[in-house]
Amino acid sequence: MNTESKTKTKKARRVEALDRGLVAVRTDSGVLVSWRSLGTESNSTVYELYRDGKPIYRSGEGMATCYLDADGNAASVYKVITDGKDTSEEATAHPDNYFDIPLNKPSDGRTPDGKHYTYTPGNCSCSDLDGDGKYEIIVKWDPSNAHDNAHAGYSGNVILDAYRLNGEQLWRIDLGVNIRAGAHYTQFLVYDFDGDGKAELVCKTSDGTVDGAGAVIGDADADYRNNAGYVLTGNEYLTVFDGETGAAITTVDYYPPRGNVSDWGDGYGNRVDRFLACVAYLNGETPSIVMCRGYYTRTVLAAYDFDGKKLINRWVFDSDKPENASYAGQGNHNLVVADVDGDGCDEIVYGQCCIDSDGTGLWNTRLFHGDAIHVGDFLPERPGPEVWGCLESGSTGAYLADAATGEILGHYDCDRDVGRALAENFITGNSSAEFLCATTPTVFYYDTEKSKLSEMKDVIWTGGVNFAVWFTGELERCALDKTSVLSYRDGTAREVLRGKDVTSINGSKATPCLTLDLLGDWREEIVFASSDGNFLRVYLTDCDTDYRIYTLMHNTMYRCGVANENICYNIPPHTDYFLDSAYPLPEYPNVYVK
């Protein structure tokens, strides 16, 4: 077994300075209290939990940062003292295993052809916008007339809001009439790029975008929409916004420009506006911005660093360059950031190809376009991460590959479009993750003795193949299907959560607004939109656990995955380690806070 830690990097990576994230939830057995163990701490850090001023639990070396307080009640007040000196903020118990964030829903609108539209909460992101160690939520509001690029029609404006977890609204950005609404148009990144302790927001803008301070970018009167509702002319910008105020800090021309629309694969405006984006530690230490355009034919990635005032181009990868010609057409509706080759710097798995940290092509499979790609430590017996992806055409429906080389390790054959795929360790007892795709209920695993992808004959998958979440007290992850969380740990589906008064988003993808380690220990929270669109509901685990793991948000592969989770066809964030009761827990990472 390869026990070498995959969380260590050659350079220490800068991460967010988070608070303890103390949270308490009432259960039938008492009050479940949990808190963060930070990546900058260690397995031997001592945490003492107090209720109403009296110590009730001591978390010593290797002990969970979670405690089920059988004597706790609604009036109990909790705090945590770390190593006898650092005291957390106090917390009282939520009456249910969720809390709500009220939202300021935008007003309805009407398109130039007289059609009415409304707004619902869509993809979300999170970051510490004001430097207090707590996360804020950023919401992208989707108009009801949002369109896929393949379909004509006007859309309402795209709106981005920032909220504290108590519902206090910090700002609103209106991207204006020249940014079309839909899954492929607005990929927004929220991260502390300059290291000042406060996150920025980065996204594509245009003339008429109104920032969070009310200032207009470019020409306020410009309207580049054609009669079909497409925006195929006019200025395209990339803007960095201040996370605390929403004010624009700097705006540059978006690269690459659309140029000749037909150069991207069609002449009516479909493939020219296929955008992706990601956060990546390209230098192995600090985060960079990568903005992308195109994947059906021409593919371009442009990497930037932000110094607090201006964007500095790091590199551009363009499949139109002769040396990159074989990389054209390999992209997905999503991407994954990972250190695939173990050099300490991040690469970008861009569908069926991989772009190295220096902006050169690393490998490509020439399997062409697909709808979902997953990267993680899915085969713990092998060094480094692996790739599981599904494909839209050809005889290969889905494949498993070495993320460092693109070498195909196994495949599932199918002669039709396999629209979704999922990989994670759901079932105990296997020596690999389980691999799923939308066209078959078969569950695959990797047989390490035979070095091949094999079927689990006694398991039938009845859940979706879109999302995964760590939600119980076990190390195996759960499937997230629409608004239901399903544990498959023993090979049979067991529902552990069904959302109440909430809905999934993104149509057939049926995803939540966001999943992440928002509060408490290493388990994840799930952010759903309410059925009426007036609030977000955040579900918290109410399961005890025996495992101490540092916050997932200080695992930079996972953290980049959260930042990239809103991109196009959403996929869940993955860690760079394998969690299973038969394997060692991950070591604390080599990270620092500024």
XYZ file of C-alpha atoms in Angstrom:
594
model
C 0.000 0.000 0.000
C 1.224 3.490 -0.836
C 1.123 5.294 2.519
C 3.092 8.326 1.414
C 1.197 11.475 2.308
C -0.281 13.215 -0.696
C -1.171 16.371 1.226
C 2.428 17.533 1.522
C 3.760 19.811 -1.185
C 7.236 21.073 -2.006
C 6.197 24.567 -0.950
C 3.890 25.582 1.855
C 0.596 26.766 0.393
C -1.180 29.889 1.571
C -4.689 29.219 2.900
C -7.440 31.216 4.568
C -7.167 32.242 8.217
C -10.381 30.666 9.498
C -11.971 30.833 12.923
C -13.018 27.757 14.897
C -16.359 27.441 13.052
C -18.068 26.181 16.217
C -21.568 24.878 15.509
C -24.159 23.025 17.589
C -27.244 21.089 16.475
C -30.044 19.644 18.594
C -30.649 15.916 18.045
C -32.857 13.259 19.625
C -29.862 12.254 21.787
C -28.740 15.690 22.924
C -26.689 18.434 21.274
C -24.039 17.615 18.685
C -21.191 20.159 18.892
C -18.335 20.312 16.378
C -15.543 22.659 15.375
C -12.641 23.037 12.979
C -9.239 21.575 13.418
C -7.154 23.866 11.227
C -4.611 22.700 8.710
C -2.051 24.905 10.469
C -2.509 22.860 13.674
C -1.647 19.211 14.263
C -3.041 15.852 15.255
C -1.846 16.509 18.816
C -3.511 19.915 19.245
C -5.713 19.853 22.356
C -9.247 21.257 22.259
C -11.423 21.634 25.341
C -15.176 22.013 24.931
C -17.083 24.020 27.539
C -20.803 24.122 28.180
C -22.053 27.053 30.252
C -18.535 27.751 31.467
C -17.697 24.173 32.521
C -15.477 21.716 30.617
C -17.331 18.679 29.264
C -14.950 17.156 26.706
C -11.227 17.120 26.014
C -10.118 16.324 22.472
C -6.542 15.126 22.761
C -4.271 13.583 20.143
C -6.243 11.885 17.378
C -9.600 12.526 19.044
C -12.536 13.942 17.112
C -13.383 17.646 17.126
C -16.976 16.650 17.715
C -18.964 15.772 20.844
C -22.502 14.582 21.399
C -23.588 16.297 24.610
C -26.371 14.175 26.089
C -27.036 16.836 28.740
C -27.163 19.770 26.364
C -30.340 21.709 25.651
C -31.620 24.738 23.786
C -30.238 27.131 26.378
C -26.740 25.620 26.523
C -23.867 27.903 25.524
C -20.710 26.313 24.100
C -17.164 27.459 23.474
C -13.836 25.776 22.634
C -10.429 26.578 24.125
C -7.447 25.458 22.042
C -4.167 24.449 23.733
C -5.385 26.220 26.862
C -5.275 29.723 25.395
C -7.248 30.479 22.208
C -10.968 30.760 22.915
C -13.627 30.448 20.223
C -16.762 32.486 19.925
C -19.760 31.064 21.758
C -22.488 29.045 20.079
C -25.957 27.823 20.994
C -27.737 24.917 19.356
C -29.737 25.198 16.163
C -33.176 23.681 16.827
C -32.960 21.615 13.626
C -30.158 20.218 11.500
C -30.311 23.270 9.259
C -30.448 27.035 9.326
C -31.767 29.523 6.788
C -30.129 32.514 5.105
C -32.793 35.022 4.020
C -32.227 36.512 0.572
C -33.138 39.751 -1.170
C -34.752 38.386 -4.305
C -34.309 40.681 -7.348
C -37.405 42.193 -8.878
C -39.068 40.560 -11.860
C -38.180 41.895 -15.295
C -39.297 42.060 -18.901
C -37.239 41.423 -22.033
C -37.184 43.715 -25.105
C -39.750 41.428 -26.776
C -42.118 41.855 -23.823
C -41.651 38.537 -22.035
C -41.808 38.438 -18.247
C -39.138 36.728 -16.139
C -38.455 36.057 -12.469
C -35.387 35.114 -10.407
C -34.350 32.062 -8.421
C -31.133 31.401 -6.464
C -28.610 29.474 -8.550
C -25.003 28.414 -8.095
C -23.251 29.769 -5.034
C -19.702 30.210 -3.827
C -18.151 31.104 -0.500
C -15.134 32.859 0.935
C -14.139 35.158 3.768
C -14.941 38.524 2.227
C -14.168 40.791 5.194
C -11.253 39.050 6.912
C -13.028 37.987 10.113
C -12.325 34.270 9.684
C -15.948 33.474 8.821
C -17.322 32.511 5.456
C -19.796 34.559 3.491
C -22.034 33.167 0.722
C -22.101 34.560 -2.818
C -25.290 33.832 -4.786
C -25.750 33.943 -8.549
C -29.364 34.783 -9.323
C -30.675 33.014 -12.429
C -33.465 34.615 -14.441
C -36.235 32.209 -15.464
C -35.352 32.842 -19.128
C -31.700 31.811 -18.824
C -30.649 29.955 -21.963
C -28.267 27.281 -23.058
C -25.972 28.673 -25.743
C -27.644 26.459 -28.347
C -30.989 28.227 -27.879
C -31.960 31.707 -29.022
C -33.848 34.211 -26.891
C -33.301 37.183 -24.622
C -32.380 36.584 -21.009
C -32.658 38.697 -17.894
C -29.577 40.198 -16.282
C -27.260 38.014 -14.224
C -27.037 39.249 -10.629
C -24.459 38.367 -7.976
C -25.154 38.971 -4.267
C -23.020 38.540 -1.145
C -24.536 37.619 2.237
C -23.305 36.890 5.720
C -24.639 33.628 7.118
C -27.203 35.622 9.140
C -28.664 37.037 5.925
C -27.072 40.488 6.037
C -26.537 41.554 2.444
C -23.118 43.069 1.729
C -23.536 44.055 -1.912
C -25.146 43.366 -5.288
C -23.439 43.285 -8.692
C -25.631 43.520 -11.808
C -23.718 42.193 -14.814
C -25.997 44.087 -17.201
C -27.712 43.373 -20.515
C -24.510 42.440 -22.330
C -23.833 39.313 -20.275
C -26.263 36.589 -21.322
C -27.679 34.308 -18.612
C -27.087 30.578 -18.641
C -24.823 27.857 -17.282
C -22.048 28.506 -19.793
C -21.684 32.300 -19.581
C -20.844 33.483 -16.061
C -18.133 31.505 -14.301
C -17.266 33.441 -11.148
C -14.323 32.848 -8.815
C -14.265 33.982 -5.179
C -10.910 33.612 -3.394
C -8.261 35.642 -1.603
C -5.918 36.070 -4.548
C -3.687 38.846 -3.190
C -3.203 37.452 0.311
C -4.627 40.389 2.243
C -7.005 38.131 4.187
C -10.084 39.253 2.254
C -11.392 37.486 -0.840
C -11.996 39.015 -4.250
C -14.579 38.069 -6.873
C -13.519 37.681 -10.510
C -15.788 37.205 -13.517
C -16.444 38.243 -17.098
C -18.173 41.623 -17.440
C -19.114 44.046 -20.209
C -20.314 47.571 -20.815
C -23.193 48.287 -18.463
C -22.099 46.070 -15.589
C -22.898 47.826 -12.293
C -20.552 47.022 -9.414
C -21.451 46.676 -5.743
C -20.810 50.366 -5.113
C -23.148 51.473 -7.929
C -20.418 52.397 -10.435
C -20.924 51.438 -14.076
C -18.196 49.668 -16.021
C -17.715 51.016 -19.541
C -20.606 52.476 -21.544
C -23.804 52.417 -19.500
C -25.977 52.765 -22.611
C -24.393 50.061 -24.760
C -26.654 47.180 -25.790
C -24.963 44.529 -27.934
C -27.832 42.001 -28.010
C -29.002 40.919 -31.451
C -32.585 40.019 -32.368
C -31.995 36.418 -31.294
C -30.834 37.503 -27.832
C -27.184 36.558 -28.412
C -24.326 38.943 -27.580
C -21.822 38.488 -30.417
C -20.341 41.969 -30.676
C -19.112 44.628 -28.263
C -16.596 44.807 -25.464
C -15.778 41.870 -23.218
C -13.988 42.496 -19.928
C -12.531 40.630 -16.988
C -13.119 42.422 -13.684
C -11.786 41.903 -10.173
C -14.240 43.086 -7.522
C -13.500 43.868 -3.888
C -15.104 41.096 -1.851
C -16.100 43.297 1.065
C -17.783 46.079 -0.918
C -18.382 44.644 -4.384
C -16.604 47.645 -5.908
C -14.630 47.021 -9.094
C -10.872 47.127 -8.442
C -9.549 46.585 -11.949
C -10.965 45.736 -15.358
C -9.060 44.430 -18.395
C -10.085 43.102 -21.790
C -11.246 39.493 -21.620
C -8.778 37.101 -23.209
C -9.216 35.532 -25.600
C -11.577 37.873 -27.442
C -14.392 36.267 -29.417
C -12.877 37.435 -32.696
C -14.600 35.699 -35.606
C -17.532 33.835 -34.074
C -17.296 30.987 -36.582
C -13.703 30.251 -35.546
C -15.058 28.541 -32.420
C -17.141 25.901 -34.208
C -20.371 27.507 -35.422
C -21.599 30.834 -36.754
C -24.633 31.601 -34.601
C -23.100 32.046 -31.137
C -23.142 28.662 -29.439
C -19.560 27.483 -29.099
C -17.928 30.916 -28.996
C -19.431 31.524 -25.565
C -18.456 28.309 -23.770
C -16.572 29.588 -20.735
C -14.841 27.842 -17.841
C -12.688 29.128 -14.987
C -10.751 27.890 -11.984
C -8.513 28.736 -9.062
C -5.154 26.926 -9.146
C -1.875 27.040 -7.210
C 0.227 27.235 -10.362
C 3.409 28.231 -8.511
C 2.734 25.757 -5.711
C 2.295 28.435 -3.061
C -0.317 31.069 -3.909
C -3.584 30.966 -5.888
C -3.914 32.128 -9.488
C -6.921 32.923 -11.669
C -7.469 30.884 -14.838
C -10.157 32.033 -17.286
C -11.030 29.827 -20.244
C -12.928 29.896 -23.514
C -13.886 27.052 -25.791
C -13.689 23.292 -25.711
C -15.511 21.858 -28.717
C -12.845 23.132 -31.109
C -10.411 25.895 -30.174
C -9.422 25.861 -26.485
C -7.791 28.795 -24.680
C -6.792 29.164 -21.022
C -5.389 32.446 -19.690
C -3.756 32.474 -16.231
C -3.419 35.589 -14.087
C -2.046 36.632 -10.721
C -3.597 39.509 -8.770
C -1.393 41.764 -6.627
C -4.189 43.753 -4.999
C -4.350 46.396 -7.701
C -3.814 44.817 -11.091
C -4.002 41.542 -12.976
C -0.693 40.146 -14.197
C -0.815 37.594 -16.997
C 1.137 34.444 -16.093
C 0.625 32.458 -19.304
C -1.792 31.634 -22.123
C -2.475 28.184 -23.539
C -4.047 28.254 -27.021
C -4.830 25.158 -29.072
C -4.476 27.287 -32.205
C -0.705 27.258 -31.691
C 0.840 24.479 -33.814
C 2.455 22.751 -30.839
C -0.957 22.557 -29.114
C -3.074 21.511 -32.097
C -3.828 18.035 -30.703
C -5.479 19.631 -27.644
C -8.339 21.150 -29.660
C -11.765 19.712 -28.933
C -10.844 17.821 -25.768
C -12.683 19.994 -23.253
C -15.616 19.289 -20.950
C -18.409 21.326 -19.424
C -16.222 21.358 -16.299
C -12.617 21.054 -15.198
C -10.631 19.929 -12.161
C -7.503 21.374 -10.539
C -4.969 18.945 -9.037
C -1.245 18.442 -8.629
C -1.269 15.454 -10.951
C 2.504 14.929 -11.270
C 3.604 15.510 -7.673
C 5.799 18.533 -8.378
C 3.924 20.683 -5.850
C 2.241 22.859 -8.507
C -1.303 22.486 -9.805
C -2.311 21.273 -13.222
C -5.710 21.693 -14.877
C -7.509 18.581 -16.092
C -9.484 20.168 -18.905
C -11.742 17.294 -19.892
C -9.770 14.763 -21.873
C -6.516 16.710 -21.678
C -4.307 18.223 -18.996
C -2.553 21.597 -18.980
C 0.652 21.758 -16.947
C 1.275 24.377 -14.270
C 3.527 26.321 -16.659
C 0.834 26.625 -19.334
C 2.085 23.868 -21.633
C 0.218 20.749 -22.648
C 0.936 17.760 -20.403
C -1.210 15.043 -22.028
C -4.389 14.414 -23.934
C -6.327 11.227 -24.618
C -7.955 12.391 -27.885
C -11.251 11.025 -26.591
C -12.928 14.418 -27.186
C -15.845 16.094 -25.437
C -17.698 14.886 -22.350
C -20.060 16.301 -19.735
C -18.370 15.341 -16.446
C -14.854 14.727 -15.173
C -13.677 13.772 -11.674
C -10.138 13.751 -10.308
C -9.024 12.398 -6.944
C -7.018 9.760 -5.135
C -9.430 7.072 -6.294
C -6.877 4.217 -6.296
C -4.962 4.502 -3.011
C -2.620 1.635 -3.959
C -1.258 3.721 -6.838
C 0.676 6.986 -6.383
C -1.004 10.214 -7.386
C -4.566 11.015 -8.460
C -6.735 9.424 -11.126
C -9.310 10.722 -13.618
C -12.818 9.344 -14.164
C -14.721 10.901 -17.052
C -17.712 10.232 -19.302
C -17.899 10.916 -23.030
C -20.474 12.137 -25.500
C -19.557 10.097 -28.587
C -17.508 7.127 -29.752
C -17.449 3.598 -28.389
C -15.998 4.521 -24.982
C -18.690 5.699 -22.585
C -16.472 6.366 -19.557
C -12.843 5.835 -18.684
C -10.410 5.720 -15.773
C -6.979 7.248 -16.363
C -3.754 8.079 -14.571
C -3.936 11.822 -13.939
C -0.173 12.280 -14.370
C 0.092 10.697 -17.811
C -3.406 10.209 -19.241
C -2.767 6.466 -19.468
C -6.105 4.640 -19.673
C -6.444 2.177 -16.784
C -9.945 0.935 -17.542
C -13.095 1.844 -19.436
C -16.830 1.253 -19.779
C -18.006 0.817 -23.354
C -21.169 2.519 -24.554
C -22.138 3.771 -28.016
C -24.300 6.675 -26.860
C -23.903 9.921 -24.948
C -23.066 9.222 -21.300
C -24.291 12.470 -19.819
C -23.031 12.217 -16.231
C -20.464 10.308 -14.178
C -19.375 10.171 -10.548
C -16.410 8.750 -8.632
C -15.882 8.501 -4.868
C -15.382 5.964 -2.078
C -19.015 5.191 -1.228
C -18.825 1.509 -0.248
C -16.563 0.017 2.392
C -14.338 -2.963 1.648
C -13.090 -2.103 -1.838
C -9.488 -1.199 -2.584
C -10.612 1.730 -4.715
C -13.323 4.302 -5.091
C -16.525 3.328 -6.883
C -17.144 4.562 -10.410
C -20.579 5.362 -11.819
C -22.104 6.695 -14.999
C -25.605 7.667 -16.062
C -26.337 4.958 -18.662
C -26.011 1.938 -16.363
C -26.888 1.041 -12.743
C -23.648 -0.954 -12.578
C -21.149 0.056 -9.919
C -17.525 -0.327 -10.998
C -14.423 -0.608 -8.856
C -10.769 -1.103 -9.708
C -9.500 -4.615 -9.081
C -5.901 -3.978 -8.063
C -4.911 -7.650 -8.355
C -6.130 -7.885 -11.944
C -5.342 -4.222 -12.770
C -8.730 -3.682 -14.401
C -12.090 -2.035 -13.906
C -14.563 -4.621 -12.595
C -18.270 -4.731 -11.775
C -19.736 -5.040 -8.275
C -22.229 -7.806 -9.038
C -24.173 -7.542 -5.786
C -24.720 -3.753 -5.765
C -27.308 -1.860 -7.808
C -27.039 1.930 -7.766
C -30.436 3.561 -7.349
C -29.322 7.115 -6.594
C -28.141 9.839 -8.922
C -24.662 10.157 -10.360
C -24.264 13.890 -9.936
C -22.964 14.726 -6.468
C -21.335 13.357 -3.330
C -21.044 14.621 0.246
C -19.371 13.575 3.520
C -22.344 13.796 5.848
C -22.421 10.829 8.252
C -19.871 9.933 10.906
C -18.220 7.390 8.597
C -15.336 7.973 6.211
C -17.257 6.734 3.191
C -18.933 9.549 1.288
C -22.669 9.679 0.558
C -24.432 10.219 -2.742
C -26.432 13.419 -3.089
C -29.391 12.869 -5.416
C -31.599 15.922 -5.914
C -32.423 16.860 -2.287
C -31.740 13.432 -0.795
C -28.534 12.157 0.823
C -27.998 8.397 0.450
C -25.440 6.252 2.254
C -24.237 3.211 0.283
C -21.611 2.217 2.839
C -22.831 -1.397 3.081
C -23.808 -1.651 -0.591
C -27.494 -0.809 -0.110
C -28.984 2.667 -0.313
C -30.027 4.173 3.038
C -31.446 7.689 3.103
C -29.823 9.824 5.798
C -31.309 13.184 4.808
C -34.207 14.493 2.746
C -34.343 18.218 2.307
C -37.486 20.009 3.424
C -38.987 22.985 1.541
C -35.951 23.081 -0.763
C -35.203 22.285 -4.389
C -32.272 21.221 -6.504
C -31.057 23.477 -9.308
C -29.488 23.156 -12.756
C -32.245 21.055 -14.327
C -31.347 17.427 -14.961
C -28.033 17.918 -13.137
C -30.154 18.277 -9.987
C -27.375 19.785 -7.893
C -27.453 21.811 -4.688
C -26.401 25.455 -4.786
C -23.149 24.465 -3.033
C -21.548 21.751 -0.923
C -18.534 22.502 1.267
C -17.018 22.220 4.733
C -18.634 25.476 5.824
C -18.734 25.005 9.608
C -17.752 22.541 12.294
C -15.465 19.569 11.772
C -14.510 17.943 8.476
C -18.012 16.864 7.442
C -19.682 18.890 4.706
C -22.672 21.195 4.704
C -25.212 21.327 1.869
C -26.663 24.610 0.622
C -30.053 24.313 -1.095
C -32.340 26.962 -2.549
C -35.717 27.179 -0.875
C -38.689 26.118 -2.968
C -39.962 29.706 -3.092
C -36.518 31.191 -3.790
C -36.604 33.493 -0.760
C -33.828 31.876 1.266
C -30.977 29.386 1.250
C -31.222 26.428 3.607
C -27.915 25.099 4.955
C -28.024 21.493 6.166
C -25.621 20.429 8.926
C -24.694 16.897 9.896
C -26.344 15.595 13.064
C -24.142 12.484 13.161
C -21.404 11.898 15.705
C -17.986 10.782 14.480
C -14.837 9.248 15.946
C -12.489 10.710 13.333
C -10.290 13.774 13.610
C -9.492 15.300 10.220
C -8.376 18.866 9.613
C -10.911 21.098 7.873
C -11.368 20.129 4.237
C -11.052 23.804 3.358
C -7.328 23.641 4.183
C -6.852 20.824 1.688
C -6.085 23.043 -1.287
C -7.305 20.592 -3.922
C -10.671 20.453 -2.161
C -10.680 24.225 -1.582
C -10.026 24.914 -5.264
C -12.798 22.440 -6.029
C -15.208 24.471 -3.895
C -14.139 27.674 -5.680
C -14.697 25.941 -9.029
C -17.902 24.169 -7.993
C -20.180 26.751 -9.610
C -18.491 26.330 -12.992
C -20.863 25.270 -15.786
C -21.981 21.641 -15.141
C -21.255 21.416 -11.425
C -19.230 18.604 -9.900
C -18.454 18.051 -6.198
C -15.028 18.978 -4.804
C -12.591 16.102 -4.206
C -9.645 15.817 -1.832
C -6.133 14.656 -2.749
C -6.393 11.774 -0.268
C -8.513 8.615 0.031
C -10.833 8.242 3.022
C -11.725 4.728 4.165
C -11.609 2.984 7.529
C -8.993 0.527 6.176
C -6.540 3.306 5.287
C -4.575 5.849 7.331
C -6.162 9.233 7.915
C -4.536 12.106 6.024
C -1.590 13.875 7.622
C -1.928 17.569 8.371
C -0.934 19.623 5.319
C 1.990 21.942 4.651
C 0.023 25.204 4.689
C 0.286 28.645 6.230
C -1.847 31.726 6.780
C -0.483 35.177 6.086
